[in-house]
Each structure stands twice: as C-alpha cells, then as structure tokens.
Amino acid sequence: MRHLLHLDSSLRGEGSRSRKLSAHFADRWRTENPDGIVTYRDLAADPVPHLDDVAFFAQFVAEPDRTPEQAAAMAVGTQLIEEVLAADTVLIGLPLYNFGPPSTFKAWFDRIVSQRTAGKLGDKKFVVVSARGGGYGPGTPREGWDHREPWLRHALTSLGVEDAIFIDAELTLARESPNMIPLDLGAAEDQSLSDALAAIDNLFLTDKSLRA
Ligand SMILES: Cc1cc2nc3c(=O)[nH]c(=O)nc-3n(C[C@H](O)[C@H](O)[C@H](O)COP(=O)(O)O)c2cc1C
C-alpha cells in the first residue's frame, strides 16, 4: 500500500502558503491513491526535541549496552526514521526563515540522518513545497540568498536522494511587510502562488510514481 509522509513546519496557521501548498499536494495524492496511508507531522505545533549529547552518542552504543537514558533518546529518532522508511513519498512544507530552513525542520532532519538512512533513501520521492517572503529569482538582488534549497539538496544527497523536487511560492510578504507594500507586488505574489499550485497539479500528471 502506498504511503505519504506529510510534514509542515510553518509557524503560521491559516495564512501559511507552504501549508496551503502541502495541503493541495496531499489532497491530490489522496485522490490518486484512495487506498493509501498518510502520516502527518506538524513540526511547528509538535516540535522534535533538538539532538543532544545523549541522543547523538547513543547510536554508537550496541542496543543491549545502552543506558535507560540512551534507550529513551534513541526511541525519539527511531520513531521518526520508521515514518520515513515506511513512506514512498515524503512531502515537506518548508518556509524560508532567515535565509535557511525553520529550526523545527532542522531538528527533525538531524534526527533522521543515521546509519539506517545514510545513502538508503534513494527509492523515495522527496517533494518540498516552500514559501518565501521576498523574491529570489534570476537577476534579483537576492538571487542565491535562499540557502535552504541548496542545503537540503546536498543533505538529501547524503541520504541517497538525488532528485528532490522543489516548488516555491514567493513574494508572500508583498501585502504584509511595510518594506514590501510600496513595491506593489501583490499581483506577482498571486501569480507565484498560482504557478506553484499549477506545478503541483502538473507533477501528478507527469510523474507516474505519485499515482497508484
Ligand atoms: C522568522 C522568520 C524569518 C523569515 N526570514 C525570511 C527570509 O530570510 N527571507 C524571506 O524572503 N522571507 C523571510 N520570512 C518570510 C517567510 O519566508 C514568508 O512569510 C513565508 O511565506 C513563510 O512561509 P509560510 O507562508 O508557509 O508561513 C521570514 C519569516 C519569519 C517568520
């Protein structure tokens, strides 16, 4: 049976564009995979604890030799890793925060990188639907400042994932940020969001691996 792991990480609720995009993808996925299973995790509402000394080094201790503290620390990561291993498709709602990913997502990612996942996730499709307040396209002053995508692409490569798909909606603060309102980019914001929604629809038309 097909299995979607759906993660969100925006600190916003209703107004979040990355949540809107990930919900659209998940709805399409459910339509295409009526018998499929969806596991949902909201990394902002239910944050994964940061990796600490005990949790990191517990993985280097053989299971029977672990202290109760090490065993409990390992269990947190093990559950998250099992969720990834069970999935065919991993959908990530990922805003841009201070030119990188939300720390809640990084805390999750630090837990799933392990000997069980390194180089071994190449059979899974990773789809990242993202939102960013400004504009980062070719020729813009901040082209190349969105370090989230290159970072995650490289990090996923270490897990064997070479073909992660990124779909972005940008200029999302055009009507909200006092610095951006005078630029009158509302129409461009709307266009970017509708392009991202259309890109998701197109993915379901062109990628057979997303259909049962
Ligand atoms: C803590 C924080 C940091 C942000 N940093 C950036 C940034 O570096 N560049 C940018 O373009 N937008 C930045 N934004 C704006 C968000 O990227 C934008 O609001 C985006 O739509 C967030 O995704 P969401 O709509 O899913 O919440 C930031 C927002 C927050 C809350």
XYZ file of C-alpha atoms and ligand atoms in Angstrom:
243
model
C 0.000 0.000 0.000
C 1.307 3.459 -0.881
C 2.301 5.777 1.921
C 2.727 9.556 2.101
C 4.631 11.216 4.948
C 3.441 14.838 5.114
C 5.439 17.351 7.181
C 4.676 21.020 7.804
C 6.999 23.474 9.528
C 5.499 26.963 9.157
C 4.927 28.837 12.423
C 1.768 30.262 10.814
C -1.592 28.546 10.646
C -4.284 29.774 8.248
C -2.112 32.349 6.452
C 0.712 29.934 5.682
C 1.434 29.471 1.967
C 3.647 26.412 2.473
C 0.783 24.754 4.390
C -1.600 25.696 1.566
C 0.734 24.125 -0.994
C 1.398 20.991 1.049
C -2.353 20.548 1.722
C -3.005 20.856 -2.026
C -0.380 18.213 -2.765
C -1.744 15.897 -0.050
C -5.317 16.293 -1.368
C -4.163 15.418 -4.880
C -2.198 12.466 -3.527
C -5.264 11.155 -1.635
C -7.353 11.433 -4.802
C -4.771 9.495 -6.807
C -4.154 6.962 -4.036
C -7.567 6.339 -2.445
C -6.280 3.320 -0.520
C -3.039 4.997 0.510
C -1.901 5.865 4.019
C -0.991 9.425 5.059
C 1.142 10.109 8.117
C 1.080 13.769 9.145
C 3.526 15.578 11.379
C 3.355 19.276 12.266
C 6.895 20.201 13.277
C 5.851 23.679 14.455
C 2.931 22.574 16.652
C 4.700 19.465 17.899
C 8.444 20.181 17.700
C 11.007 17.415 17.710
C 13.476 17.950 20.571
C 16.915 19.026 19.415
C 19.510 16.323 19.194
C 21.696 16.387 22.290
C 24.823 14.687 23.558
C 22.968 11.625 24.868
C 20.858 11.157 21.739
C 23.736 11.579 19.296
C 26.147 9.174 21.004
C 23.515 6.578 21.918
C 23.567 5.407 18.284
C 27.201 4.309 18.670
C 26.393 2.053 21.647
C 25.158 -1.506 20.987
C 21.485 -1.827 21.906
C 21.917 -4.189 24.893
C 24.560 -1.889 26.369
C 22.516 1.332 26.269
C 21.534 3.051 29.500
C 17.778 3.707 30.007
C 18.515 7.373 29.188
C 20.246 6.417 25.933
C 17.443 3.996 25.022
C 14.814 6.697 25.556
C 16.845 9.185 23.499
C 17.207 6.651 20.663
C 13.470 5.946 20.659
C 12.673 9.534 19.605
C 14.810 9.261 16.472
C 13.759 5.679 15.772
C 10.082 6.631 15.511
C 10.873 9.467 13.083
C 13.135 7.238 10.996
C 10.451 4.499 10.866
C 8.000 7.073 9.495
C 10.416 7.978 6.699
C 11.285 4.353 5.904
C 7.574 3.457 5.687
C 6.867 6.230 3.145
C 7.116 6.164 -0.661
C 6.747 9.940 -0.829
C 7.948 12.497 1.712
C 6.203 15.872 1.368
C 7.788 18.798 3.206
C 6.192 22.210 3.718
C 9.264 24.398 4.173
C 9.237 28.195 4.615
C 12.375 30.304 4.257
C 13.405 31.728 7.637
C 16.443 33.984 7.785
C 17.789 32.552 4.560
C 17.598 28.951 5.752
C 15.100 26.311 6.873
C 12.973 26.635 10.031
C 14.882 25.303 13.042
C 11.972 22.923 13.683
C 12.674 21.225 10.365
C 16.417 21.106 11.066
C 15.710 19.441 14.424
C 13.688 16.756 12.581
C 16.344 16.330 9.919
C 19.131 15.923 12.491
C 17.164 13.006 13.954
C 16.600 11.148 10.705
C 20.204 11.219 9.492
C 21.662 7.984 10.830
C 23.324 4.759 9.801
C 19.857 3.430 8.929
C 19.178 6.208 6.437
C 22.596 7.311 5.091
C 22.629 6.597 1.351
C 19.478 4.480 1.658
C 16.516 6.696 0.802
C 17.018 6.802 -2.968
C 13.814 4.830 -3.593
C 11.688 7.611 -2.070
C 10.341 10.729 -3.710
C 11.001 13.911 -1.743
C 8.789 16.871 -2.652
C 9.490 20.206 -0.969
C 6.809 22.879 -1.242
C 8.086 26.154 0.012
C 7.230 29.776 0.608
C 9.433 32.813 0.953
C 8.531 36.388 1.679
C 10.833 38.079 -0.826
C 11.889 37.426 -4.416
C 14.972 35.330 -5.182
C 14.649 34.733 -8.921
C 17.388 35.166 -11.521
C 18.600 38.747 -11.710
C 17.067 39.844 -8.408
C 19.357 41.454 -5.804
C 18.966 38.420 -3.542
C 19.447 35.708 -6.145
C 21.384 32.915 -4.419
C 20.441 34.013 -0.886
C 17.904 31.195 -0.382
C 20.311 28.737 1.257
C 17.528 26.376 2.257
C 17.190 24.695 -1.141
C 20.911 24.100 -1.863
C 21.444 22.967 1.731
C 18.574 20.486 1.644
C 19.507 19.204 -1.820
C 23.042 18.459 -0.610
C 21.858 16.984 2.673
C 19.352 14.723 0.891
C 22.084 13.576 -1.479
C 23.882 12.138 1.558
C 20.748 10.044 2.124
C 20.786 8.796 -1.479
C 18.112 11.228 -2.745
C 19.359 12.843 -5.957
C 16.117 14.091 -7.464
C 14.239 16.053 -4.787
C 11.565 18.303 -6.283
C 11.246 21.898 -5.063
C 8.181 24.036 -5.777
C 8.281 27.613 -4.462
C 5.742 30.373 -3.907
C 7.499 33.663 -3.313
C 6.834 37.349 -2.588
C 4.412 36.148 0.095
C 5.013 39.264 2.231
C 4.145 41.628 -0.645
C 0.963 42.795 1.098
C 2.169 42.331 4.701
C 5.702 43.692 5.080
C 5.925 47.501 5.434
C 9.118 47.324 3.351
C 7.394 45.488 0.505
C 3.950 47.133 0.374
C 5.269 50.215 -1.548
C 6.704 47.902 -4.226
C 3.151 46.934 -5.269
C 3.975 43.277 -5.889
C 0.569 41.836 -4.939
C -0.200 40.633 -8.466
C 3.228 38.965 -8.707
C 2.602 37.283 -5.342
C -0.715 35.873 -6.577
C 0.899 34.700 -9.813
C 3.689 32.941 -7.916
C 1.188 31.087 -5.707
C -0.993 30.031 -8.636
C 2.130 28.914 -10.563
C 3.160 26.774 -7.581
C -0.311 25.195 -7.307
C -0.249 24.511 -11.068
C 3.228 22.978 -10.756
C 1.850 20.555 -8.161
C -1.050 19.625 -10.466
C 1.392 19.128 -13.319
C 3.538 16.856 -11.175
C 0.596 14.496 -10.722
C 0.042 14.471 -14.495
C 3.666 13.749 -15.370
C 5.017 11.613 -12.512
C 3.559 8.123 -12.547
C 5.227 7.263 -9.243
C 2.723 9.547 -7.490
C -0.247 7.567 -8.794
C -1.411 4.185 -7.535
C 11.317 34.044 11.476
C 11.073 34.420 10.039
C 12.153 34.653 9.210
C 11.941 34.987 7.865
N 13.018 35.148 7.054
C 12.824 35.379 5.729
C 13.928 35.491 4.835
O 15.084 35.346 5.198
N 13.663 35.746 3.539
C 12.386 35.877 3.070
O 12.225 36.082 1.870
N 11.321 35.771 3.890
C 11.519 35.509 5.194
N 10.443 35.366 6.025
C 9.092 35.398 5.455
C 8.605 33.994 5.136
O 9.521 33.293 4.304
C 7.258 34.070 4.452
O 6.346 34.701 5.346
C 6.754 32.723 4.031
O 5.507 32.886 3.399
C 6.645 31.789 5.222
O 6.014 30.588 4.877
P 4.509 30.342 5.290
O 3.674 31.264 4.448
O 4.275 28.916 4.979
O 4.369 30.653 6.747
C 10.622 35.060 7.369
C 9.535 34.843 8.219
C 9.759 34.511 9.541
C 8.579 34.239 10.428
